[in-house]
Amino acid sequence: MRTDTPQTVRLEDYRPSDHLIDRVELDVRLDPHDTRVTARLAIRPNPAGRPGAPLVLDGDDLRLLALDLDGQSLAPAAFRVAPSALTLPEPPQRPFTLTIETRLDPTANTKLMGLYRSNGVYCTQCEADGFRRITYFLDRPDVMSIYTTRIEAEEAAAPVLLGNGNPVEAGRIEGTGRHFAVWHDPHPKPAYLFALVGGRLDRVSSTFTTMDGRAVELAVYVEPGKGDRAAYALDAVERSMAWDERTFGRAYDLDVFNVVAVSDFNMGAMENKGLNIFNDKYVLASPDTATDADYAAIEAIIAHEYFHNWSGNRVTCRDWFQLCLKEGLTVFRDQEFSSDMRSRDVHRIGEVRTLRARQFPEDAGPLAHPVRPKRYAEINNFYTATVYEKGAEIVRMLRTLIGERAFRAGMDRYFAENDGTAATVEDFLRAFEAETGRDLSRFAEWYERPGTPRVAISGHYDAGAQTYSLALRQTRPGAGSDAPPVVIPIRLGLIGQDGPLDDARSPRVTDGVFVLDRWDDVLTIENVATAPVPSLFRGFSAPVRVDMAMDDTERLTLLRHDTDGFNRWEAAQRVAARLMIGALRGEATAAGSDAFAAALGSFLDARALADPAFAALVLSLPSESDLADDIGSEIDPDAIHAARYDLRARLGTALTDRLHALRDALAEPAGTPFSPDAASAGRRALRNAALDLIAAADPTGGAACADAQIHSAGNMTDRLAGLSTLALLPGETREAAFAAFAERYVDEPLVLDKWFAIQAMIPEDGTVERVRRLQEHPAFAMTNPNRVRALVGSFALANPTQFNRRDGAGFTLVADTVLALDRANPQIAARLMTAFGSWRRLEPVRRGMAESALRRILATPGLSRDVTDIAGRSLGESVTA
Ligand code: BES
Ligand code: ZN
């Protein structure tokens, strides 16, 4: 029998807690193996609950040492205790205080949930249900309490002691070598936002004065000696605070804001009230160790976790089905922040690339679920691209529909009306309905069913009438036959041979947006002087797939003339995708790729140096997973890889002179100090995109060029780009470069992660064996999530030809790793498993191999609930999808 039998939690079964916990006083005596936690809980019956109901506190792997009620120890008959629950069958029908002492072994906690140690630093992770691994509690987000935490530890081992809220007291316990700190958080919060930290850490700090005049002490804590790598994160905190005041009128609400970086962390970062805990990958940055992409991710994640202070903490979620209420909204907010800090078009393209690479496949496979799921077996498996990325797109569509002013007013109302409460998606939408007088009930359908809608469009120009009409039809694959149409905002414009047709008009287009809210519609646009090319879904105004027959010449007109940056990029992507998929099907023509190369050439001549970041994106062809997603079924990853390689080589050949010239024009004069700003990063990105094409066209010359760049690089971005290019070119130069890189960064785990990842992504037969070898490397550790993600995660999720090897060796490697990891850290094991999410779309031989790997995993005795859930749903054998 399985120890973790999946139990399904259903949205429709929600009912309020029978009890509330108003105040929590925690006393945590830290010790590596014998930590003692005393929790004093002020409990009362919930007026909205069932009178006389038993009190059932959640636990996970807990050992109870003592229990008393209002100071009296409880008779054994008055309670039942197990590692997973503490029950009082007949609790008092009045307010009472329960005092619970538990004993923990943080060093043995390999799941990295609850209280654990990372490189000797004590830290916690409580979302979604880790608090129950610290003490027995009503571990659900609609139970909100005011916390006071006393932390005690050996002073030499943990000179820094941090908790939620504001510091109130600290001191030594004379004669013991121990000291303590007391923290008080005046804002009621759910248990998942609890945190504490104890350890030897360096501190970098500054102050920020809020728009309300509150002086806030900001600090970032990192491993000793790494303080200089925390400056960028600290700066990002300041910019995030200022931006949220400016953009949403949201000010910070405590006297201190602390960020702590730890090296063992299941996720990217966590928004604990006043004490954000980060994976150090998203804090530490220096020019020699972090790439431009790392700097951008640090900025975005710092912002994301800070923004949760309002969207998540002040207004939290009623239950975990409402996860998108905080995550989708906060991703939208961090995307807006990054767009304001950087180039909006470039950022938007990046967002859409992520959505298409991660969310579209998820939504088309066995793990598809609504943005607000209706049931789950393991909530940790629902922190998905759908909840996050599609959730953010829904918020963006709402803004597009009601306009910016009404959106801001609705947000203000949402925060005001739900402050201090645990809210639902309905509460969110209600605020916008109240503000605009609109009925959003049909828009709410976006939260309800899985599947990416498709919109098929055909255009017709009537020269006599000077009208252009668009016939639109939406379908909802995967949403079920009873699904109603969704409300789809389509931002659009018309482009003529020489530029935008600004005189075109339609009463049904408001501020450039047409709303498709039926299955079929026809939009007629008037005053169209010449046959236009439509620019549709500008800025990717809705997360849908669009089918519109358009020839390459028309798309290249958009690349030239569209005023919408996203659609200019999209036009080039569509042409490239069509060429590659055509080649796969034996329909390619050299004329097609020549015409594309010529168009790219003129584009580069006209715009590359004016906007290098954008040009770099135009030069980056759709990825292999984009193409697989376009093809949809019977996928052969080797054929896709070959077609893509071939087009890269053709473009590289046709554009060689221009690419070399661009690289020269963009080269930084020696001695230029490194700056991570978007403009500098954009120049590096274009230089490196050019290198990629040059190497595809001329492997020998490319290898020399890449190797030279590795040696001359003054920063990690260029060094790593050289290494990534070289990684695709087998030979001794490459292996020597790998060896030298490993030697140079032997003491830098985060840099070695890049080295692991690049090797894991090599699209060659030897990669499975290489990855198995690297799993034995001294720098690799199965216990560290970053190492596992870098090596095995990159292989499974970013090496389509080798993970999907026809002989099944790639699947076997990942399955073996999942099974080896599952007992120690089931969350990370389950994340790895999601690589199997698209197995049904493979051609039959690979499909069979993937299925046997999945069945082998599922048949393994003692499997965690996390992995059982993903494997079961992937095979279509579970009711929890
Ligand atoms: N609340 C999450 C972190 C989290 C997720 C904790 C799942 C426990 C389980 C946090 O706000 C978050 O979303 N972090 C993201 C990064 C963010 C920029 C999207 C992450 O960790 O990947
Ligand atoms: Zn989040």
Coordinates of N, CA and C and ligand atoms in Angstrom, one line a residue, residues 125 127-128 265 267-271 300-301 304-305 308 326-327 331 334 380 383 388 827 831, ligand 1:
Q125 N 10.5 27.3 4.8 CA 9.7 27.5 3.6 C 8.3 27.0 3.9
E127 N 5.0 28.0 2.3 CA 4.0 27.8 1.2 C 4.3 26.5 0.5
A128 N 3.3 25.7 0.2 CA 1.9 26.0 0.5 C 1.5 25.4 1.9
F265 N 17.0 25.7 -2.1 CA 15.7 26.3 -2.2 C 14.9 25.6 -3.3
M267 N 12.1 26.6 -4.8 CA 11.6 27.5 -5.8 C 12.6 28.6 -6.1
G268 N 12.1 29.7 -6.7 CA 12.9 30.9 -7.0 C 13.0 31.7 -5.8
A269 N 11.9 32.0 -5.1 CA 11.9 32.9 -4.0 C 10.5 32.9 -3.3
M270 N 10.4 33.4 -2.1 CA 9.2 33.3 -1.3 C 8.9 34.7 -0.6
E271 N 7.7 35.1 -0.7 CA 7.3 36.4 -0.2 C 6.9 36.5 1.2
A300 N 13.4 41.0 -11.7 CA 12.0 40.6 -11.8 C 11.5 39.8 -10.6
I301 N 12.4 39.0 -10.0 CA 11.9 38.2 -8.9 C 11.9 39.0 -7.6
H304 N 8.8 40.8 -8.0 CA 7.6 39.9 -7.8 C 7.3 39.6 -6.3
E305 N 8.4 39.2 -5.6 CA 8.1 38.9 -4.2 C 7.8 40.1 -3.4
H308 N 4.1 41.0 -3.9 CA 3.2 40.2 -3.1 C 2.8 40.8 -1.8
K326 N -3.2 35.6 -6.4 CA -2.0 36.2 -6.0 C -0.9 36.0 -7.1
E327 N -0.8 34.8 -7.6 CA 0.4 34.6 -8.5 C 0.2 35.2 -9.9
V331 N 2.5 38.2 -11.1 CA 3.3 38.1 -12.4 C 3.0 39.2 -13.3
D334 N 4.8 42.2 -11.9 CA 6.3 42.2 -12.1 C 6.6 42.3 -13.6
N380 N 1.2 21.5 -4.4 CA 2.5 22.0 -4.9 C 2.7 21.7 -6.4
Y383 N 1.6 25.0 -9.0 CA 2.4 26.2 -9.2 C 2.9 26.2 -10.6
Y388 N 0.4 30.8 -13.3 CA 1.2 32.0 -13.3 C 1.0 32.8 -14.6
Q827 N 9.1 17.3 -4.2 CA 8.7 18.5 -5.0 C 9.6 18.6 -6.2
R831 N 8.6 18.1 -10.2 CA 8.9 19.1 -11.3 C 9.6 18.5 -12.5
Ligands
BES1 N1 4.9 32.2 -3.7 C1 5.9 31.8 -4.7 C2 6.9 30.8 -4.2 C3 6.4 29.4 -4.0 C4 5.8 28.7 -5.0 C5 6.5 28.8 -2.8 C6 5.4 27.4 -4.8 C7 6.0 27.6 -2.5 C8 5.5 26.8 -3.5 C9 6.7 33.0 -5.2 O1 6.0 34.2 -5.1 C10 6.9 32.8 -6.7 O2 5.9 32.8 -7.4 N2 8.1 32.6 -7.1 C11 8.5 32.2 -8.4 C12 9.2 33.3 -9.1 C13 8.3 34.4 -9.7 C14 9.1 35.5 -10.3 C15 7.3 33.8 -10.7 C16 9.4 31.0 -8.3 O3 9.8 30.7 -7.2 O4 9.6 30.4 -9.3

